[in-house]
Coordinates of C-alpha atoms in Angstrom, one line a residue:
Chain A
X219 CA 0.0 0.0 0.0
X220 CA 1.1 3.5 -1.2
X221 CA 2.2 6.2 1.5
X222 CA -1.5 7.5 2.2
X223 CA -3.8 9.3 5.0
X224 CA -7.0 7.9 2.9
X225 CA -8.9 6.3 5.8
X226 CA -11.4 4.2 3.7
X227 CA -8.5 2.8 2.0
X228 CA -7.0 2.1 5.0
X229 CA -10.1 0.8 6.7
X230 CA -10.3 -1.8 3.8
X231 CA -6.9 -3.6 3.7
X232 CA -7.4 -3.8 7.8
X233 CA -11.0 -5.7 7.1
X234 CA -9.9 -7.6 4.2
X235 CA -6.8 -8.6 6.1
X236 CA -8.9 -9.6 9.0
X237 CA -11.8 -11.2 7.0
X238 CA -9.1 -13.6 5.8
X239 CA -8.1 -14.7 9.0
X240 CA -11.5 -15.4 10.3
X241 CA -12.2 -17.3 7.4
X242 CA -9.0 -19.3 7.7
X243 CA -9.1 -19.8 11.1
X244 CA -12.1 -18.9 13.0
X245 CA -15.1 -18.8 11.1
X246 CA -14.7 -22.5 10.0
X247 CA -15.5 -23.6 13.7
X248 CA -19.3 -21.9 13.5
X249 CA -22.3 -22.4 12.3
X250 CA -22.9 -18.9 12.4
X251 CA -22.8 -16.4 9.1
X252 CA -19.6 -13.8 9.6
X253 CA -22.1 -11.1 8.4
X254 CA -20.9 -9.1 11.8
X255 CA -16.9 -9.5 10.2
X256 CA -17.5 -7.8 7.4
X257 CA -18.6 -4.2 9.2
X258 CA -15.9 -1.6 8.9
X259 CA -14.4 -1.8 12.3
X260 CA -11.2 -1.8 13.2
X261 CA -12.4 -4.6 16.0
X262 CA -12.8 -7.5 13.8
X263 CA -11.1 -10.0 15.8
X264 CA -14.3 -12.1 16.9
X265 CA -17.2 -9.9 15.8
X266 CA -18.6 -13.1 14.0
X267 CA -19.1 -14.8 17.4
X268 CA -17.5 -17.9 17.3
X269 CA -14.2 -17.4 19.6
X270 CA -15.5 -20.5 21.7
X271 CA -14.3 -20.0 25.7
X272 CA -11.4 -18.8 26.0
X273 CA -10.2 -19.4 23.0
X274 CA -8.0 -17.4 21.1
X275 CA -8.7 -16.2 17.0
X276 CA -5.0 -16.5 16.5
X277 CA -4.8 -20.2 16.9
X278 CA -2.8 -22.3 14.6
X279 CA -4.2 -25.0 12.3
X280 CA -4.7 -27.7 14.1
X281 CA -5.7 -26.4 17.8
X282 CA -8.8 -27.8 18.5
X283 CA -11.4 -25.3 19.5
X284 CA -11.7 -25.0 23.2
X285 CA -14.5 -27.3 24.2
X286 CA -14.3 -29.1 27.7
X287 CA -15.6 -32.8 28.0
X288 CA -18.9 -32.4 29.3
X289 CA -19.2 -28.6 27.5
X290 CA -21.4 -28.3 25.1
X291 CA -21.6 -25.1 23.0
X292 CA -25.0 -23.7 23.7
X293 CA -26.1 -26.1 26.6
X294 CA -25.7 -26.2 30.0
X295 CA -22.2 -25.3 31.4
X296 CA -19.9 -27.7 32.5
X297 CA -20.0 -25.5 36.1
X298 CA -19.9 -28.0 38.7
X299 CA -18.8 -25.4 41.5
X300 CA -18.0 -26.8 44.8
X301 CA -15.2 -28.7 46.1
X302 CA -12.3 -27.9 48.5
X303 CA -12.1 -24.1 49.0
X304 CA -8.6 -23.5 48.6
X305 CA -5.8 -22.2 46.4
X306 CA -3.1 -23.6 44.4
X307 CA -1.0 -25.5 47.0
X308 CA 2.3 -23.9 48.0
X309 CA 5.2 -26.5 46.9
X310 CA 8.4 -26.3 47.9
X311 CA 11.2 -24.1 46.2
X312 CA 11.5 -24.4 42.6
X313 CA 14.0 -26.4 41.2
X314 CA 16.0 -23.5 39.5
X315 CA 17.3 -24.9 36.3
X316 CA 20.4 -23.0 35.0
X317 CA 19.5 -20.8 32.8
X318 CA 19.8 -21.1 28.9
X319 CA 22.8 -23.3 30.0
X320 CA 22.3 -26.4 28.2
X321 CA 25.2 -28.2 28.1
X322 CA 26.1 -27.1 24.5
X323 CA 28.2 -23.6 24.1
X324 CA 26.4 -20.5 24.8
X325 CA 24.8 -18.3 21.8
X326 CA 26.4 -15.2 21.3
X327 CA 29.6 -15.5 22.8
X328 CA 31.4 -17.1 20.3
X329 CA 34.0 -15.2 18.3
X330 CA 34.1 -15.5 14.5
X331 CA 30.2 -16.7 13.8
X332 CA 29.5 -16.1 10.8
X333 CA 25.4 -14.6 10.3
X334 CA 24.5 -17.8 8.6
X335 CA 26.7 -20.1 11.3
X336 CA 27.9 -22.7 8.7
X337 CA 24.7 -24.1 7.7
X338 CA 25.2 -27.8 5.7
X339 CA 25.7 -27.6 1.9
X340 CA 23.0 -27.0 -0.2
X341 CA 20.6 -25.6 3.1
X342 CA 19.4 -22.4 3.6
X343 CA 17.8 -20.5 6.5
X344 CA 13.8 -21.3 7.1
X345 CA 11.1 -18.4 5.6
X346 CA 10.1 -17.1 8.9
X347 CA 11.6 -17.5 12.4
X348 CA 9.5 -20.3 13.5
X349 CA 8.8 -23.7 12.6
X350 CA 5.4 -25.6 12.8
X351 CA 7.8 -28.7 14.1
X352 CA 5.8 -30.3 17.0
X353 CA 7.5 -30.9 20.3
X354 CA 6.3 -34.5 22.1
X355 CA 7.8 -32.3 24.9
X356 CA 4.9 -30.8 26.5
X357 CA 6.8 -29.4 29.8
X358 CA 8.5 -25.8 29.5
X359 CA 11.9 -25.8 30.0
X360 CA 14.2 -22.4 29.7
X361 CA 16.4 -24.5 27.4
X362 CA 14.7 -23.7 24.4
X363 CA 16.2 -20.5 24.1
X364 CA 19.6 -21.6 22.7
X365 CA 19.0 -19.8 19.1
X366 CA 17.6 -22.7 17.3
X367 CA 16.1 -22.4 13.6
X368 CA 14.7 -24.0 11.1
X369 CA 16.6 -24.8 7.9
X370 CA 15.7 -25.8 4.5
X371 CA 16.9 -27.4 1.3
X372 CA 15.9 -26.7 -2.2
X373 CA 14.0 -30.1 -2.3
X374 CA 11.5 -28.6 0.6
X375 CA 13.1 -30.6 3.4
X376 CA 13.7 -29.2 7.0
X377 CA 15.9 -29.7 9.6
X378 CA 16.4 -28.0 12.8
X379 CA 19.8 -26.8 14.0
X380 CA 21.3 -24.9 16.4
X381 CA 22.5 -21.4 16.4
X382 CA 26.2 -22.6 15.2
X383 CA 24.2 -24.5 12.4
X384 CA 24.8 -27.5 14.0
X385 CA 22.0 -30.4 13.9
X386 CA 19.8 -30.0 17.1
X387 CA 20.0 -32.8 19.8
X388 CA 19.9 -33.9 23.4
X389 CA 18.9 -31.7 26.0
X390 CA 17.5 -28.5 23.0
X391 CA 13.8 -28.3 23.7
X392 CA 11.4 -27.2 21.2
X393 CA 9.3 -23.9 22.6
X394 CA 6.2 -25.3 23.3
X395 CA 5.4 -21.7 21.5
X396 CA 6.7 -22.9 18.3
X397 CA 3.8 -25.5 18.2
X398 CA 1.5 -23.1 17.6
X399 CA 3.3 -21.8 14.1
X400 CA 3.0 -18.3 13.0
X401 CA 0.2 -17.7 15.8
X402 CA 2.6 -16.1 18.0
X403 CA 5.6 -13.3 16.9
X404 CA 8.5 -11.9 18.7
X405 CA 8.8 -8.7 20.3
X406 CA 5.3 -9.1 21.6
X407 CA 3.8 -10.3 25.1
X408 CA 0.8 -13.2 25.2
X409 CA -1.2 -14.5 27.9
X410 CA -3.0 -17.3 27.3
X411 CA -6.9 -17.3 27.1
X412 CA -8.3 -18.7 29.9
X413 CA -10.8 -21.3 29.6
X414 CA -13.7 -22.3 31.0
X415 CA -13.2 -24.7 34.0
X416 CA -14.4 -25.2 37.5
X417 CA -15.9 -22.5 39.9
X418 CA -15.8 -21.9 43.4
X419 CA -19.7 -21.7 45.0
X420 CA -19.9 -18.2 45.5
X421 CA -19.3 -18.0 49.0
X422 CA -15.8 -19.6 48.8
X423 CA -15.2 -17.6 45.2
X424 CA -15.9 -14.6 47.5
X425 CA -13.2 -15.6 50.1
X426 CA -10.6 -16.5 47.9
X427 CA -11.4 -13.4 45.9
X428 CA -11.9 -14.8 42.4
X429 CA -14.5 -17.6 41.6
X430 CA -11.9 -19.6 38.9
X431 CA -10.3 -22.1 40.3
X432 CA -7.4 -21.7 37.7
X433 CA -6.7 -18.2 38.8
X434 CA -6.6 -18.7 42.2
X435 CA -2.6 -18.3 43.2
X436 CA -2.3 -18.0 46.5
X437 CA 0.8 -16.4 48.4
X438 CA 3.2 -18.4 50.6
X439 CA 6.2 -16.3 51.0
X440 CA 7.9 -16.7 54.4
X441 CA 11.1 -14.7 56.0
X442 CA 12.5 -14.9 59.1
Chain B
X67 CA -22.0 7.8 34.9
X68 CA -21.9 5.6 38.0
X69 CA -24.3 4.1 40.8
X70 CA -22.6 3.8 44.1
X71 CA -24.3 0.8 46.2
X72 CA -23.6 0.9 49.7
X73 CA -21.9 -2.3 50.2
X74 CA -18.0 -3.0 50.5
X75 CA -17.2 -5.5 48.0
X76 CA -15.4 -8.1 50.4
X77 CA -16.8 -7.6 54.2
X78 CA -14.1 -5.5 56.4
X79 CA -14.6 -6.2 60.2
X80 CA -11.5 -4.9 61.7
X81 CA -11.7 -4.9 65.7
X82 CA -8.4 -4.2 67.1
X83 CA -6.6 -1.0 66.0
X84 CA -3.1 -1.3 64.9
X85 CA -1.7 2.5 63.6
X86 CA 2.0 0.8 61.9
X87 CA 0.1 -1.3 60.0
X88 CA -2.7 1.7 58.5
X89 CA 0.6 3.7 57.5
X90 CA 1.4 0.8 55.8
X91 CA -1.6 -0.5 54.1
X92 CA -2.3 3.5 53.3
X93 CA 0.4 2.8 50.3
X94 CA -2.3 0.7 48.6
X95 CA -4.9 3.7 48.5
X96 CA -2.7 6.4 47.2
X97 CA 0.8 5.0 47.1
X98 CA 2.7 4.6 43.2
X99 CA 0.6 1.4 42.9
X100 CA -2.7 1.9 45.0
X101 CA -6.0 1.9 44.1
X102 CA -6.5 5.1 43.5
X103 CA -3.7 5.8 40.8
X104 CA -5.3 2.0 39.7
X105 CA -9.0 3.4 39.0
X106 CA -7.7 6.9 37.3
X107 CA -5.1 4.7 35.2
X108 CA -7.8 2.5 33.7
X109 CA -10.5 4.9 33.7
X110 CA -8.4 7.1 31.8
X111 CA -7.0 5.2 29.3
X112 CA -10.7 4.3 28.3
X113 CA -11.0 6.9 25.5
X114 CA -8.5 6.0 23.3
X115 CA -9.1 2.5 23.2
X116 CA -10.7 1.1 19.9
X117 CA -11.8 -2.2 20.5
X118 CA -15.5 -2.4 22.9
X119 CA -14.3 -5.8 24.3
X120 CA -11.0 -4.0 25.5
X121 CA -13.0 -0.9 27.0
X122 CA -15.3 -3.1 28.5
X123 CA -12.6 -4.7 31.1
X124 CA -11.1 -1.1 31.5
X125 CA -14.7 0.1 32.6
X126 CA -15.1 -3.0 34.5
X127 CA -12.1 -3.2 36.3
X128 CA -11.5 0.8 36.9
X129 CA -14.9 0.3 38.6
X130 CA -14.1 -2.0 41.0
X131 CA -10.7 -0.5 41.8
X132 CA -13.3 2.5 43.2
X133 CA -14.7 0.0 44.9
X134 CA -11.3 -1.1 46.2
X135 CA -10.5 2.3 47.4
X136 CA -13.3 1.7 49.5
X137 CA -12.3 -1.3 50.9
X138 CA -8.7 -0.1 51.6
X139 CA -10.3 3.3 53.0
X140 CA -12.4 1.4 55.6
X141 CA -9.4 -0.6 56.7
X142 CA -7.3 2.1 57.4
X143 CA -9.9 3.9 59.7
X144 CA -10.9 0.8 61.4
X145 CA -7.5 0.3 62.2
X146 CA -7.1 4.0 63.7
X147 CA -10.8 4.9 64.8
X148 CA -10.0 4.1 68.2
X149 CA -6.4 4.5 68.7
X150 CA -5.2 6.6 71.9
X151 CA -2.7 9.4 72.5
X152 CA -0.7 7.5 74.0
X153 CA -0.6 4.8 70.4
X154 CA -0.3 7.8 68.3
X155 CA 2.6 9.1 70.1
X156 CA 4.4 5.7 70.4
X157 CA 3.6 4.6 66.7
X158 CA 5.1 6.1 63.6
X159 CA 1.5 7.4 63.0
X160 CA 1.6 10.9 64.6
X161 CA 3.4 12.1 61.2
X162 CA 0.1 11.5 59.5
X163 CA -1.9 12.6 62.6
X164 CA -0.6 16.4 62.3
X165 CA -2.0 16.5 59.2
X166 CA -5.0 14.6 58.8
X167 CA -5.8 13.8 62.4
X168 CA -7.7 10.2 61.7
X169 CA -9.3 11.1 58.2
X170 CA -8.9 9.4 54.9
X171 CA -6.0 11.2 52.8
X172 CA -4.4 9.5 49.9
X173 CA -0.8 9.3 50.0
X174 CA 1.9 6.2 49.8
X175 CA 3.3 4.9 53.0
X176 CA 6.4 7.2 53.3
X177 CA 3.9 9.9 53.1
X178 CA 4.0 10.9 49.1
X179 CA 0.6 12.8 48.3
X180 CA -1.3 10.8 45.7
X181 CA -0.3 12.1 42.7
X182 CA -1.0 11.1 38.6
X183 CA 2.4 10.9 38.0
X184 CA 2.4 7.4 38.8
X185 CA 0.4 6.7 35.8
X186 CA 0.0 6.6 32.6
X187 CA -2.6 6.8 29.7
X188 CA -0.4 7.4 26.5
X189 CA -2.9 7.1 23.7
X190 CA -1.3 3.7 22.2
X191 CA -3.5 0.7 23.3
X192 CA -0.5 -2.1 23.2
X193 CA 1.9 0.3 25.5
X194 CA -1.3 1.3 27.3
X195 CA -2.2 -2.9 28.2
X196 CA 1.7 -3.4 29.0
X197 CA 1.2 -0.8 31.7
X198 CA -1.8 -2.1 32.9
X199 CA -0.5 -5.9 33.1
X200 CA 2.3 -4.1 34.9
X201 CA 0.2 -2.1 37.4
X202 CA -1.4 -5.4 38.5
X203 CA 2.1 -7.1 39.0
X204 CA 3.3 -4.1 41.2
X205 CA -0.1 -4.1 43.5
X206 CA 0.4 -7.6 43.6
X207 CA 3.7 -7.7 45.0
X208 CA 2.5 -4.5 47.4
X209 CA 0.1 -6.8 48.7
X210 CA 2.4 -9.7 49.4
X211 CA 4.3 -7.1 51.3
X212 CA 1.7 -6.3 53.1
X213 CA 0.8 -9.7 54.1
X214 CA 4.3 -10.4 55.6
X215 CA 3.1 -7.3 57.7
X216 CA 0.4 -8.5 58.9
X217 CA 0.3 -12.7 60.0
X218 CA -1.4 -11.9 63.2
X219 CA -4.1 -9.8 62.5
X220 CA -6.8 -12.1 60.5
X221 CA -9.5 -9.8 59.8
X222 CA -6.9 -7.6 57.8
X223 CA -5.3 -10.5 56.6
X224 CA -8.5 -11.6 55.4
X225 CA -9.3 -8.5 53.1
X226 CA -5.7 -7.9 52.1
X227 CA -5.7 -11.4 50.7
X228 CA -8.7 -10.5 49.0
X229 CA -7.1 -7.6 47.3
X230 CA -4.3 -9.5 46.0
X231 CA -6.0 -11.9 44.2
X232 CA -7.9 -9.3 42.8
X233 CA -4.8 -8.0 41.3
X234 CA -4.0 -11.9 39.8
X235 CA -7.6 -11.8 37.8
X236 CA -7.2 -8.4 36.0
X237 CA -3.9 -9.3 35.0
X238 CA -5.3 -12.5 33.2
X239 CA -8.3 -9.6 31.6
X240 CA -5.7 -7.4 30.6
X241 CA -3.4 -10.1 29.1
X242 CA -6.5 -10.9 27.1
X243 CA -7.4 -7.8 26.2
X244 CA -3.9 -7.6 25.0
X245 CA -4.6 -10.5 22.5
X246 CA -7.6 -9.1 21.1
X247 CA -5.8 -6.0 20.4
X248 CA -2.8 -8.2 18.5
X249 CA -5.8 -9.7 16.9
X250 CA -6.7 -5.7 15.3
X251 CA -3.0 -5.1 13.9
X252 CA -0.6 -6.9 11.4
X253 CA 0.9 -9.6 13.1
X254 CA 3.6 -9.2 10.7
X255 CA 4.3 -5.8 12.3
X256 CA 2.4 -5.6 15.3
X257 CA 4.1 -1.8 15.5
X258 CA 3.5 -0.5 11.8
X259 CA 0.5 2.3 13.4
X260 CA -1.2 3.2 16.4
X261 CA -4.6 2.2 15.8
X262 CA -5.9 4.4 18.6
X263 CA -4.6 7.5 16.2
X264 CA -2.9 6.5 12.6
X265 CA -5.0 6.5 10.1
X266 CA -3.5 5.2 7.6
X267 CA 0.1 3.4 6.9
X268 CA 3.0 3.7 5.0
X269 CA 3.7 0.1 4.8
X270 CA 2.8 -1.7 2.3
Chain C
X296 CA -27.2 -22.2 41.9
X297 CA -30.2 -20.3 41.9
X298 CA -33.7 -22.1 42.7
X299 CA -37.0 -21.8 44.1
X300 CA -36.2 -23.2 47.6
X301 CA -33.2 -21.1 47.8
X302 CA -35.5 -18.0 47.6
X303 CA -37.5 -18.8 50.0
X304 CA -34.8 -19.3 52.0
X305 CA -33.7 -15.7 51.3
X306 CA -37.0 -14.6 52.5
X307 CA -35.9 -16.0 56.0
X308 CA -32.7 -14.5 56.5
X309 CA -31.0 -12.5 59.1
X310 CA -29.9 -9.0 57.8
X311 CA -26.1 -10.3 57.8
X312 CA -26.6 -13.4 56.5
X313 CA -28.6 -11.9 53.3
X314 CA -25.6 -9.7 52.9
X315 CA -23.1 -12.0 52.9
X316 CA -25.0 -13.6 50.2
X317 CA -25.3 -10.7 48.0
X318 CA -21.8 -9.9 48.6
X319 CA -20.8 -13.1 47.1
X320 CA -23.5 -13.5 44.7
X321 CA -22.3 -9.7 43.6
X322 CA -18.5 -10.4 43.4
X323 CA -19.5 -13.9 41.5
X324 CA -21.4 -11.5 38.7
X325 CA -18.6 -9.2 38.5
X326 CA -16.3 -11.9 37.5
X327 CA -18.3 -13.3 35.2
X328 CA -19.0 -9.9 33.9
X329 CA -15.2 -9.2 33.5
X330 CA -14.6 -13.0 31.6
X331 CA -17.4 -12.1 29.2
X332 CA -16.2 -9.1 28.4
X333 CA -12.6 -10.9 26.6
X334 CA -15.0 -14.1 26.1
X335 CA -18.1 -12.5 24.6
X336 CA -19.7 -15.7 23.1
X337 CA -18.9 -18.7 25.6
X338 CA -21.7 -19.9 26.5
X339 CA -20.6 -21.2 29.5
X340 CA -20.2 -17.8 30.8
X341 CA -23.8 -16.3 29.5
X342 CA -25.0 -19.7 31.1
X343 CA -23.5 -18.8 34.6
X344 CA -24.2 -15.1 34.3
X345 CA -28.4 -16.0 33.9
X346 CA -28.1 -17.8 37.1
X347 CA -26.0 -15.8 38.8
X348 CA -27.7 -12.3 38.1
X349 CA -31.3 -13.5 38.5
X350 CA -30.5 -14.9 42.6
X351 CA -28.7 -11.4 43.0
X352 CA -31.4 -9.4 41.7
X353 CA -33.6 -12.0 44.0
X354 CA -31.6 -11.5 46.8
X355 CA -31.2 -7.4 46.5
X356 CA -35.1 -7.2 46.3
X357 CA -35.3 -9.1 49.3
X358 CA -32.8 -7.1 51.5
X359 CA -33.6 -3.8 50.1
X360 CA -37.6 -4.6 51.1
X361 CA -36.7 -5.8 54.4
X362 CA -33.5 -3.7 55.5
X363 CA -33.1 -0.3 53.3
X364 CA -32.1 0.5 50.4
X365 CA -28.1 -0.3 48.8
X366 CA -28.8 2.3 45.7
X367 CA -30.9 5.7 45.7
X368 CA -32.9 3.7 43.2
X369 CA -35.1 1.5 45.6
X370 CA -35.2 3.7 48.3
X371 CA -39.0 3.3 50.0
X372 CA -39.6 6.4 52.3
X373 CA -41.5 6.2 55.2
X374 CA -41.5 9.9 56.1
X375 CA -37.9 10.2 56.1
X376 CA -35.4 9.7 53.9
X377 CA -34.3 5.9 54.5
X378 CA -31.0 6.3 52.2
X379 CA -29.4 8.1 54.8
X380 CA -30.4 5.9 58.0
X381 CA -28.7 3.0 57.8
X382 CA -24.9 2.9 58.6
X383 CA -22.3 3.2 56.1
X384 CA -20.1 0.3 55.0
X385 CA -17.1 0.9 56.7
X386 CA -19.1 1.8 59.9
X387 CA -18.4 -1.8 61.5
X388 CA -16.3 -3.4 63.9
X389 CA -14.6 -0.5 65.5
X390 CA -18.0 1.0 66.4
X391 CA -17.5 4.0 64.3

């Protein structure tokens, strides 16, 4: 788009844009007409009603919509309040892991990288800084911040390697972030969507001072 | 326009006056991350957001921050209503006496006036949500303070723990509203305008 | 959850104990409130927000009929103006 102020212009390439990704993404998990997308606003993001609890309209292919067992879109809520009035349980001092030190040498500090970092003949770096690779690793580790990449070869194939261009291996961790493709830039903050889950009864909600039992964190801290 | 309903959100039933610990709590109605500076930070920022869903849990939670001025005011003068002299004297609390005898004045515990430049409302909703996800952090960790401060006194304990996980469920709204707002802009350049005032963009 | 017996038994409760139910009932709505607002169409949280509204609205009727008003909205006069006769909030405890 051309340098311009022309606000009609402008509002169309943000609701085309949009209308796109609610068609991609979104729309296809309703029954419901997008009519709503198509107004003019710049507040398409679920307009067409069909972000299902919680979930987000930037999810990748793939994610299934957020639906609960026992949930059913439309029916009764899967509410079942009641149940031990209390917070998340204290636990004991994390296990502090040390950070971004995973055995392998540190990104960064190496003298004489070259930008690309000695890829393989034949490879190149990966469109795009993330891959779509899915991680059977569902905890979060900190190690997963070692540089790694995605690299490809003319014949479509990709590999994973480190920041050095070495092939990836024991103890790098996939960001469980990654899994979720394009759905998730740098230089930005997310907090995930909170679903639908269990309640407090009211009177408990009211003492612990929310009513979802997945936001209840409670505070432990002791000093002498 | 607003409806006041003469309730306290969480009940406050303090018995047994304790003027260190007022001082204290006094940070969380007009200290650099009370409830005060909370309500006008939210409130404010109101105007320039574009998305409803977004304005909605500024409205929402600004209101109830009011409501949390409340809550924190009625501590503090149950806490002091009935203190003697002699307390006054012996506490660190006759600093605040000379001034406002027992009333209500908003100021942080060292005795800062409440004051706006604690706040911001700058127009551009992404750095406007950081702020706000930040705020909650801040009275969060004030309130974890303040809980260290007071183990032996339940019925305070009781409505400062209330408080703080007050501050734990905005930031999850915030967060949120944050992704709906990612959701309005090019996630290719999630900084290419302000949608709150560009009108159009140079990038193509 | 809301129901027909639980009304009733609203209609038998002490001044305190009705409170404490709005209170909860009250802060229970907000929440919901503030989840709908980022999760406009779960229907989970419309669901809960029926419920929860209606017993409030129940329960305000109640009090504000039996003990005086909590808005300038319902205030029923009986020669004087009731807003201003009850204590205040933080007028508890401490005997203030």
């Amino acid at each position: 788009m051309e340098a311009s102020c022309d606000v009609s212009q402008f509002d169309e390439e943000v609701r085309m844009d949009s209308d796109e990704k609610l068609s991609a993404e979104s729309c296809s998990r309703c029954e419901n007409t997008c009519s709503n997308c198509m107004r003019p606003e710049m507040t398409p993001g679920g307009l067409c009603g069909n972000r299902p609890c919680g979930a987000g309209s930037n999810n990748g292919p793939g994610l299934r919509p957020n639906i609960r067992p026992g949930m059913r879109p439309g029916g009764r809520p899967n509410m079942r309040p009641g149940g031990p009035c209390v917070g998340r349980p204290c636990g004991g001092r994390p296990d502090i892991r040390p950070g971004g030190n995973c055995g392998g040498r540190p990104c960064g500090g190496r003298p004489n990288m070259r930008p690309d970092g000695g890829l393989p003949e034949g490879w190149r770096p990966s469109d795009g800084m993330r891959s779509n690779s899915v991680s059977s690793d569902m905890e979060l580790h900190s190690e997963w911040n070692c540089g790694s990449r995605m690299i490809r070869d003319n014949e479509g194939r990709s590999m994973k390697v480190d920041c050095e261009g070495q092939t990836m291996s024991g103890c790098y961790m996939n960001d469980p972030m990654e899994r979720l493709g394009d759905a998730f830039p740098p230089v930005m903050a997310y907090v995930p969507w909170q679903q639908w889950g269990d309640l407090y009864e009211p009177e408990c909600g009211l003492k612990q001072g929310t009513i979802f039992k997945d936001l209840n964190y409670v505070f432990c801290g002791t000093r002498c | 326009m607003w409806t006041y309903i003469k309730m306290l959100e969480y009940p406050v039933d303090i018995k047994t006056t304790n003027a260190a610990l007022a001082m204290a709590i006094m940070s969380q109605l007009g200290g650099p991350d009370g409830e005060k500076g909370a309500a006008t930070r939210y409130l404010s920022q109101r105007y320039a957001m574009p998305d409803r869903r977004v304005v909605g849990v500024l409205t929402d939670i600004g209101t109830e921050e009011l409501g949390h001025e409340e809550m924190v005011s009625t501590i503090i003068t149950q806490l002091t209503k009935n203190l003697t002299m002699d307390e006054i004297e012996k506490s660190g609390f006759y600093q605040y006496y000379v001034d406002h005898t027992i009333g209500i004045y908003p100021q942080s515990a060292g005795g800062t006036p409440f004051s706006a430049a604690t706040l911001q409302s700058t127009g551009d909703p992404i750095a406007d949500l950081h702020e706000d996800l930040a705020a909650e952090q801040k009275a969060r960790l004030t309130y974890d303070n303040i809980l260290r401060l007071c183990k032996d006194e339940p019925d305070v304990y009781d409505a400062i723990k209330f408080l703080r996980a007050r501050e734990m469920v905005h930031y999850q709204r915030f967060g949120e509203s944050l992704r709906i707002m990612q959701d309005n802009l090019d996630s290719k350049n999630f900084y290419a305008f302000n949608s709150a005032f560009d009108k159009g963009s140079t990038c193509s | 959850m809301y129901s027909v017996e639980r009304g009733a038994e609203m209609e038998n409760m002490c001044r305190e104990d009705l409170m404490n139910l709005i209170q909860s009932t009250n802060f229970t709505v907000i929440e919901i409130s503030m989840y709908l607002d980022t999760h406009p169409e779960c229907p989970c949280g419309l669901s809960a927000y029926e419920e929860y509204s209606r017993m409030l609205r129940r329960a305000v009727d109640i009090y504000e009929r039996k003990f005086g008003p909590l808005t300038i909205y319902n205030v029923e006069n009986d020669g004087s103006w009731d807003w201003v006769q009850s204590p205040w909030p933080w007028q508890k405890g401490c005997d203030c």
